């Protein structure tokens, strides 16, 4: 069985279809893990959700910030942005089934020795703690009162982790780290205003979360998407797979293997769906 991780699709279903064809993907034989942001900005969010939900156990899809945004818009918690392209999902006859499927997706996974998240992991968190904390929020999103949490989910505070955090404040930090994080301080204080920089674009006092000295996941392999200006990164401890499909870059898949030297990067070029500069 081949296992592939795929970066941010963001509603680019034609590119996703071409990538799966290039992989010769077979749901009876292979498995996909999408690293979040299935929807929004690209032209075919509805088709992406239908394609992925139909694959059943052959595909696992992490929740990204755009996926959570769609859920929030569906509940009237957020207004659609000018650059959003999720109206087709909200007007679809199978809307409720697709949204229900989406809110049951995980926020973190670990398979074949790789910890997978959409955005980042705070330096205080081990891989085991990351999965545990993701599970806390997953249970809320899958529960009967999930829409109530949607009203409490947004905000930049608290901007750092404390073990004593409880309730909505605790879950907000978890969501922000796993779906929005790019830069933080050495102590793990998160920064959300800088969205277009790369590794060297951190504001003073901050650094990419994966370059924090002594972070607890330094001996793990962490794969993530979310950060298209980073592009493809393949380090012993970090794999970055958002290669800017929606901006006219590539949609990328990585075939995982027990030996890291046997990993294989497969890409397809994507037509530009939006011009950079929108809300991330």
mmCIF file of C-alpha atoms in Angstrom:
data_model
loop_
_atom_site.group_PDB
_atom_site.id
_atom_site.type_symbol
_atom_site.label_atom_id
_atom_site.label_comp_id
_atom_site.label_asym_id
_atom_site.label_seq_id
_atom_site.Cartn_x
_atom_site.Cartn_y
_atom_site.Cartn_z
ATOM 1 C CA UNK A 1 0.000 0.000 0.000
ATOM 2 C CA UNK A 2 1.330 3.418 -0.973
ATOM 3 C CA UNK A 3 0.701 6.301 1.417
ATOM 4 C CA UNK A 4 0.718 9.831 0.034
ATOM 5 C CA UNK A 5 0.586 13.168 1.838
ATOM 6 C CA UNK A 6 -0.844 16.036 -0.213
ATOM 7 C CA UNK A 7 -0.504 19.763 0.446
ATOM 8 C CA UNK A 8 -3.181 22.459 0.386
ATOM 9 C CA UNK A 9 -5.742 21.815 -2.380
ATOM 10 C CA UNK A 10 -7.916 24.878 -1.665
ATOM 11 C CA UNK A 11 -10.717 23.989 -4.024
ATOM 12 C CA UNK A 12 -8.522 23.104 -7.027
ATOM 13 C CA UNK A 13 -10.261 19.865 -7.952
ATOM 14 C CA UNK A 14 -8.973 19.646 -11.527
ATOM 15 C CA UNK A 15 -5.391 19.807 -10.259
ATOM 16 C CA UNK A 16 -6.206 17.234 -7.577
ATOM 17 C CA UNK A 17 -7.647 14.903 -10.195
ATOM 18 C CA UNK A 18 -4.562 15.270 -12.374
ATOM 19 C CA UNK A 19 -2.314 14.594 -9.375
ATOM 20 C CA UNK A 20 -4.224 11.438 -8.453
ATOM 21 C CA UNK A 21 -3.967 10.277 -12.057
ATOM 22 C CA UNK A 22 -0.209 10.906 -11.986
ATOM 23 C CA UNK A 23 0.019 8.850 -8.788
ATOM 24 C CA UNK A 24 -2.063 6.086 -10.397
ATOM 25 C CA UNK A 25 -3.957 6.269 -7.103
ATOM 26 C CA UNK A 26 -6.230 3.326 -6.341
ATOM 27 C CA UNK A 27 -8.531 3.582 -3.278
ATOM 28 C CA UNK A 28 -8.508 -0.197 -2.966
ATOM 29 C CA UNK A 29 -4.723 -0.233 -2.713
ATOM 30 C CA UNK A 30 -3.433 3.195 -1.647
ATOM 31 C CA UNK A 31 -4.171 5.861 0.952
ATOM 32 C CA UNK A 32 -4.120 9.666 0.915
ATOM 33 C CA UNK A 33 -3.640 12.141 3.737
ATOM 34 C CA UNK A 34 -4.478 15.735 2.858
ATOM 35 C CA UNK A 35 -2.822 18.264 5.157
ATOM 36 C CA UNK A 36 -5.777 20.627 5.454
ATOM 37 C CA UNK A 37 -7.373 23.496 3.515
ATOM 38 C CA UNK A 38 -9.379 21.326 1.182
ATOM 39 C CA UNK A 39 -11.577 24.296 0.296
ATOM 40 C CA UNK A 40 -11.677 27.989 -0.577
ATOM 41 C CA UNK A 41 -10.021 30.358 -3.035
ATOM 42 C CA UNK A 42 -9.946 27.746 -5.785
ATOM 43 C CA UNK A 43 -12.953 27.298 -8.082
ATOM 44 C CA UNK A 44 -14.180 23.807 -7.144
ATOM 45 C CA UNK A 45 -14.451 23.431 -3.375
ATOM 46 C CA UNK A 46 -17.695 21.493 -3.688
ATOM 47 C CA UNK A 47 -16.120 18.938 -6.019
ATOM 48 C CA UNK A 48 -13.111 18.505 -3.720
ATOM 49 C CA UNK A 49 -15.371 17.754 -0.742
ATOM 50 C CA UNK A 50 -17.443 15.314 -2.754
ATOM 51 C CA UNK A 51 -14.347 13.585 -4.121
ATOM 52 C CA UNK A 52 -12.642 13.194 -0.751
ATOM 53 C CA UNK A 53 -15.718 12.212 1.258
ATOM 54 C CA UNK A 54 -16.501 9.508 -1.318
ATOM 55 C CA UNK A 55 -13.096 7.880 -0.766
ATOM 56 C CA UNK A 56 -13.983 6.690 2.729
ATOM 57 C CA UNK A 57 -11.098 5.086 4.598
ATOM 58 C CA UNK A 58 -8.800 5.508 1.599
ATOM 59 C CA UNK A 59 -8.372 9.180 2.484
ATOM 60 C CA UNK A 60 -7.806 11.125 5.683
ATOM 61 C CA UNK A 61 -8.163 14.901 5.560
ATOM 62 C CA UNK A 62 -6.898 17.252 8.249
ATOM 63 C CA UNK A 63 -8.784 20.395 9.128
ATOM 64 C CA UNK A 64 -7.161 23.627 8.026
ATOM 65 C CA UNK A 65 -8.066 27.227 8.764
ATOM 66 C CA UNK A 66 -10.068 27.534 5.524
ATOM 67 C CA UNK A 67 -12.037 24.395 6.324
ATOM 68 C CA UNK A 68 -12.904 25.796 9.758
ATOM 69 C CA UNK A 69 -13.813 29.090 8.100
ATOM 70 C CA UNK A 70 -16.321 27.285 5.881
ATOM 71 C CA UNK A 71 -17.884 25.652 8.939
ATOM 72 C CA UNK A 72 -18.077 29.029 10.690
ATOM 73 C CA UNK A 73 -19.672 30.720 7.676
ATOM 74 C CA UNK A 74 -22.200 27.896 7.442
ATOM 75 C CA UNK A 75 -23.325 28.673 11.003
ATOM 76 C CA UNK A 76 -23.457 32.436 10.549
ATOM 77 C CA UNK A 77 -20.466 32.894 12.848
ATOM 78 C CA UNK A 78 -18.347 34.528 10.139
ATOM 79 C CA UNK A 79 -19.199 36.460 7.007
ATOM 80 C CA UNK A 80 -17.764 35.267 3.738
ATOM 81 C CA UNK A 81 -14.666 37.169 2.614
ATOM 82 C CA UNK A 82 -14.510 38.813 -0.790
ATOM 83 C CA UNK A 83 -12.009 36.183 -1.934
ATOM 84 C CA UNK A 84 -14.031 33.197 -0.674
ATOM 85 C CA UNK A 85 -15.246 30.600 -3.157
ATOM 86 C CA UNK A 86 -17.398 28.394 -0.931
ATOM 87 C CA UNK A 87 -20.851 29.600 -1.999
ATOM 88 C CA UNK A 88 -21.316 26.463 -4.094
ATOM 89 C CA UNK A 89 -20.827 24.278 -1.030
ATOM 90 C CA UNK A 90 -23.325 26.282 1.013
ATOM 91 C CA UNK A 91 -25.947 26.113 -1.752
ATOM 92 C CA UNK A 92 -25.464 22.433 -2.608
ATOM 93 C CA UNK A 93 -28.251 19.905 -1.993
ATOM 94 C CA UNK A 94 -25.768 17.715 -0.095
ATOM 95 C CA UNK A 95 -24.462 20.681 1.924
ATOM 96 C CA UNK A 96 -25.431 19.292 5.328
ATOM 97 C CA UNK A 97 -23.866 15.893 4.704
ATOM 98 C CA UNK A 98 -20.634 17.463 3.443
ATOM 99 C CA UNK A 99 -20.371 19.901 6.350
ATOM 100 C CA UNK A 100 -21.046 17.086 8.803
ATOM 101 C CA UNK A 101 -18.312 15.011 7.151
ATOM 102 C CA UNK A 102 -15.917 17.980 7.273
ATOM 103 C CA UNK A 103 -16.368 18.735 10.970
ATOM 104 C CA UNK A 104 -15.512 15.121 11.791
ATOM 105 C CA UNK A 105 -12.041 15.401 10.228
ATOM 106 C CA UNK A 106 -8.993 15.297 12.557
ATOM 107 C CA UNK A 107 -6.689 18.186 13.436
ATOM 108 C CA UNK A 108 -3.562 16.020 13.705
ATOM 109 C CA UNK A 109 -2.432 12.523 12.762
ATOM 110 C CA UNK A 110 0.694 10.450 13.138
ATOM 111 C CA UNK A 111 1.431 7.696 10.650
ATOM 112 C CA UNK A 112 4.635 5.937 9.595
ATOM 113 C CA UNK A 113 6.601 8.032 12.036
ATOM 114 C CA UNK A 114 5.368 11.388 10.695
ATOM 115 C CA UNK A 115 3.332 13.831 12.789
ATOM 116 C CA UNK A 116 0.948 15.651 10.449
ATOM 117 C CA UNK A 117 -0.754 18.977 11.120
ATOM 118 C CA UNK A 118 -2.048 21.778 8.935
ATOM 119 C CA UNK A 119 0.079 24.651 10.245
ATOM 120 C CA UNK A 120 2.372 24.094 13.225
ATOM 121 C CA UNK A 121 3.186 22.687 16.630
ATOM 122 C CA UNK A 122 4.056 24.794 19.661
ATOM 123 C CA UNK A 123 7.584 24.224 21.017
ATOM 124 C CA UNK A 124 6.301 22.986 24.406
ATOM 125 C CA UNK A 125 4.280 20.177 22.840
ATOM 126 C CA UNK A 126 5.563 16.685 22.228
ATOM 127 C CA UNK A 127 4.079 14.634 19.410
ATOM 128 C CA UNK A 128 1.972 12.684 21.916
ATOM 129 C CA UNK A 129 0.679 15.867 23.540
ATOM 130 C CA UNK A 130 -0.104 17.385 20.146
ATOM 131 C CA UNK A 131 -2.297 14.410 19.285
ATOM 132 C CA UNK A 132 -3.935 14.519 22.708
ATOM 133 C CA UNK A 133 -4.740 18.226 22.459
ATOM 134 C CA UNK A 134 -5.989 17.868 18.900
ATOM 135 C CA UNK A 135 -8.295 15.146 20.179
ATOM 136 C CA UNK A 136 -9.805 17.537 22.736
ATOM 137 C CA UNK A 137 -10.905 19.937 20.015
ATOM 138 C CA UNK A 138 -11.964 17.128 17.707
ATOM 139 C CA UNK A 139 -14.403 15.902 20.357
ATOM 140 C CA UNK A 140 -15.883 19.396 20.634
ATOM 141 C CA UNK A 141 -16.265 19.776 16.868
ATOM 142 C CA UNK A 142 -17.884 16.360 16.599
ATOM 143 C CA UNK A 143 -20.297 17.015 19.464
ATOM 144 C CA UNK A 144 -23.831 18.344 19.485
ATOM 145 C CA UNK A 145 -22.731 21.825 20.613
ATOM 146 C CA UNK A 146 -20.072 22.327 17.949
ATOM 147 C CA UNK A 147 -21.720 25.483 16.613
ATOM 148 C CA UNK A 148 -21.457 27.080 20.059
ATOM 149 C CA UNK A 149 -17.700 26.559 19.958
ATOM 150 C CA UNK A 150 -17.562 28.162 16.521
ATOM 151 C CA UNK A 151 -18.683 31.415 18.169
ATOM 152 C CA UNK A 152 -15.812 31.124 20.673
ATOM 153 C CA UNK A 153 -13.074 29.871 18.365
ATOM 154 C CA UNK A 154 -11.840 33.096 16.781
ATOM 155 C CA UNK A 155 -9.322 35.474 18.307
ATOM 156 C CA UNK A 156 -5.578 35.796 18.840
ATOM 157 C CA UNK A 157 -5.668 35.582 22.636
ATOM 158 C CA UNK A 158 -4.363 33.759 24.553
ATOM 159 C CA UNK A 159 -1.308 33.820 22.278
ATOM 160 C CA UNK A 160 0.706 31.224 24.198
ATOM 161 C CA UNK A 161 0.143 27.855 25.816
ATOM 162 C CA UNK A 162 -0.281 27.192 29.525
ATOM 163 C CA UNK A 163 -1.229 23.781 30.877
ATOM 164 C CA UNK A 164 -3.817 25.428 33.126
ATOM 165 C CA UNK A 165 -5.865 26.875 30.282
ATOM 166 C CA UNK A 166 -9.443 25.645 30.277
ATOM 167 C CA UNK A 167 -12.542 25.725 28.105
ATOM 168 C CA UNK A 168 -12.777 27.932 25.030
ATOM 169 C CA UNK A 169 -9.481 29.723 25.718
ATOM 170 C CA UNK A 170 -7.642 26.389 25.819
ATOM 171 C CA UNK A 171 -9.271 25.133 22.634
ATOM 172 C CA UNK A 172 -8.629 28.450 20.846
ATOM 173 C CA UNK A 173 -4.882 28.166 21.465
ATOM 174 C CA UNK A 174 -4.909 24.592 20.177
ATOM 175 C CA UNK A 175 -6.803 25.542 17.019
ATOM 176 C CA UNK A 176 -4.587 28.570 16.383
ATOM 177 C CA UNK A 177 -1.402 26.548 16.716
ATOM 178 C CA UNK A 178 -2.540 23.632 14.585
ATOM 179 C CA UNK A 179 -4.228 25.660 11.824
ATOM 180 C CA UNK A 180 -2.694 29.173 11.804
ATOM 181 C CA UNK A 181 0.811 29.135 13.279
ATOM 182 C CA UNK A 182 3.824 30.349 11.327
ATOM 183 C CA UNK A 183 6.025 32.347 13.686
ATOM 184 C CA UNK A 184 6.447 32.264 17.449
ATOM 185 C CA UNK A 185 8.967 33.300 20.087
ATOM 186 C CA UNK A 186 11.374 30.917 21.761
ATOM 187 C CA UNK A 187 8.823 30.698 24.590
ATOM 188 C CA UNK A 188 6.014 29.805 22.170
ATOM 189 C CA UNK A 189 4.167 33.127 21.954
ATOM 190 C CA UNK A 190 2.390 33.100 18.596
ATOM 191 C CA UNK A 191 2.298 35.874 15.987
ATOM 192 C CA UNK A 192 -0.456 36.027 13.384
ATOM 193 C CA UNK A 193 -0.029 39.351 11.560
ATOM 194 C CA UNK A 194 2.855 38.287 9.293
ATOM 195 C CA UNK A 195 1.527 36.091 6.497
ATOM 196 C CA UNK A 196 3.662 36.603 3.407
ATOM 197 C CA UNK A 197 7.197 35.978 4.676
ATOM 198 C CA UNK A 198 9.325 32.888 4.465
ATOM 199 C CA UNK A 199 11.893 31.477 6.855
ATOM 200 C CA UNK A 200 13.734 34.796 6.986
ATOM 201 C CA UNK A 201 10.587 36.940 7.169
ATOM 202 C CA UNK A 202 9.866 36.712 10.895
ATOM 203 C CA UNK A 203 9.247 39.956 12.785
ATOM 204 C CA UNK A 204 11.797 40.891 15.486
ATOM 205 C CA UNK A 205 11.802 38.440 18.383
ATOM 206 C CA UNK A 206 10.033 35.711 16.419
ATOM 207 C CA UNK A 207 11.121 32.750 14.315
ATOM 208 C CA UNK A 208 9.483 29.938 12.326
ATOM 209 C CA UNK A 209 7.910 27.562 14.831
ATOM 210 C CA UNK A 210 10.047 24.673 13.558
ATOM 211 C CA UNK A 211 13.290 26.579 14.194
ATOM 212 C CA UNK A 212 12.674 27.208 17.901
ATOM 213 C CA UNK A 213 15.702 25.811 19.780
ATOM 214 C CA UNK A 214 14.831 22.805 21.907
ATOM 215 C CA UNK A 215 11.267 22.331 20.671
ATOM 216 C CA UNK A 216 9.819 19.064 21.945
ATOM 217 C CA UNK A 217 9.201 17.666 18.431
ATOM 218 C CA UNK A 218 12.765 18.291 17.218
ATOM 219 C CA UNK A 219 13.427 14.537 17.082
ATOM 220 C CA UNK A 220 10.182 13.836 15.260
ATOM 221 C CA UNK A 221 9.299 14.360 11.624
ATOM 222 C CA UNK A 222 6.540 16.984 11.355
ATOM 223 C CA UNK A 223 4.689 17.506 8.066
ATOM 224 C CA UNK A 224 2.500 20.527 7.438
ATOM 225 C CA UNK A 225 0.969 22.762 4.768
ATOM 226 C CA UNK A 226 -0.519 26.254 5.235
ATOM 227 C CA UNK A 227 2.626 28.264 4.407
ATOM 228 C CA UNK A 228 2.861 28.581 0.627
ATOM 229 C CA UNK A 229 5.729 31.099 0.680
ATOM 230 C CA UNK A 230 7.932 28.415 2.212
ATOM 231 C CA UNK A 231 7.371 26.084 -0.699
ATOM 232 C CA UNK A 232 8.778 22.563 -0.633
ATOM 233 C CA UNK A 233 11.007 21.829 2.370
ATOM 234 C CA UNK A 234 12.359 18.371 3.113
ATOM 235 C CA UNK A 235 14.490 18.346 6.270
ATOM 236 C CA UNK A 236 15.102 15.397 8.593
ATOM 237 C CA UNK A 237 12.645 16.980 11.059
ATOM 238 C CA UNK A 238 10.301 19.032 8.833
ATOM 239 C CA UNK A 239 8.323 18.498 5.619
ATOM 240 C CA UNK A 240 6.502 21.486 4.104
ATOM 241 C CA UNK A 241 4.002 20.588 1.365
ATOM 242 C CA UNK A 242 2.021 23.748 0.532
ATOM 243 C CA UNK A 243 3.539 24.684 -2.814
ATOM 244 C CA UNK A 244 0.985 27.327 -3.761
ATOM 245 C CA UNK A 245 -1.396 25.479 -6.053
ATOM 246 C CA UNK A 246 -4.103 28.139 -5.814
ATOM 247 C CA UNK A 247 -1.547 30.897 -6.590
ATOM 248 C CA UNK A 248 -0.373 29.224 -9.795
ATOM 249 C CA UNK A 249 2.277 26.997 -8.237
ATOM 250 C CA UNK A 250 2.144 23.232 -7.865
ATOM 251 C CA UNK A 251 -0.008 20.734 -6.033
ATOM 252 C CA UNK A 252 2.397 18.377 -4.290
ATOM 253 C CA UNK A 253 2.204 14.820 -3.000
ATOM 254 C CA UNK A 254 4.891 12.981 -1.071
ATOM 255 C CA UNK A 255 4.988 9.206 -1.104
ATOM 256 C CA UNK A 256 6.074 8.085 2.331
ATOM 257 C CA UNK A 257 8.506 5.249 2.831
ATOM 258 C CA UNK A 258 10.127 3.662 5.871
ATOM 259 C CA UNK A 259 13.475 4.953 4.618
ATOM 260 C CA UNK A 260 13.352 8.752 4.264
ATOM 261 C CA UNK A 261 15.741 8.507 1.313
ATOM 262 C CA UNK A 262 13.069 6.635 -0.605
ATOM 263 C CA UNK A 263 10.404 9.316 -0.232
ATOM 264 C CA UNK A 264 9.178 10.527 -3.600
ATOM 265 C CA UNK A 265 7.845 14.012 -4.420
ATOM 266 C CA UNK A 266 5.200 14.111 -7.165
ATOM 267 C CA UNK A 267 3.824 17.438 -8.428
ATOM 268 C CA UNK A 268 1.452 18.872 -11.010
ATOM 269 C CA UNK A 269 1.382 22.474 -12.153
ATOM 270 C CA UNK A 270 -1.762 24.436 -11.321
ATOM 271 C CA UNK A 271 -3.476 27.325 -13.083
ATOM 272 C CA UNK A 272 -3.566 30.473 -10.973
ATOM 273 C CA UNK A 273 -6.948 30.812 -9.282
ATOM 274 C CA UNK A 274 -6.210 33.914 -7.199
ATOM 275 C CA UNK A 275 -3.625 36.662 -6.916
ATOM 276 C CA UNK A 276 -1.584 36.621 -3.679
ATOM 277 C CA UNK A 277 -2.520 39.199 -1.085
ATOM 278 C CA UNK A 278 -5.844 37.920 0.261
ATOM 279 C CA UNK A 279 -6.626 36.985 3.851
ATOM 280 C CA UNK A 280 -4.780 33.805 4.918
#
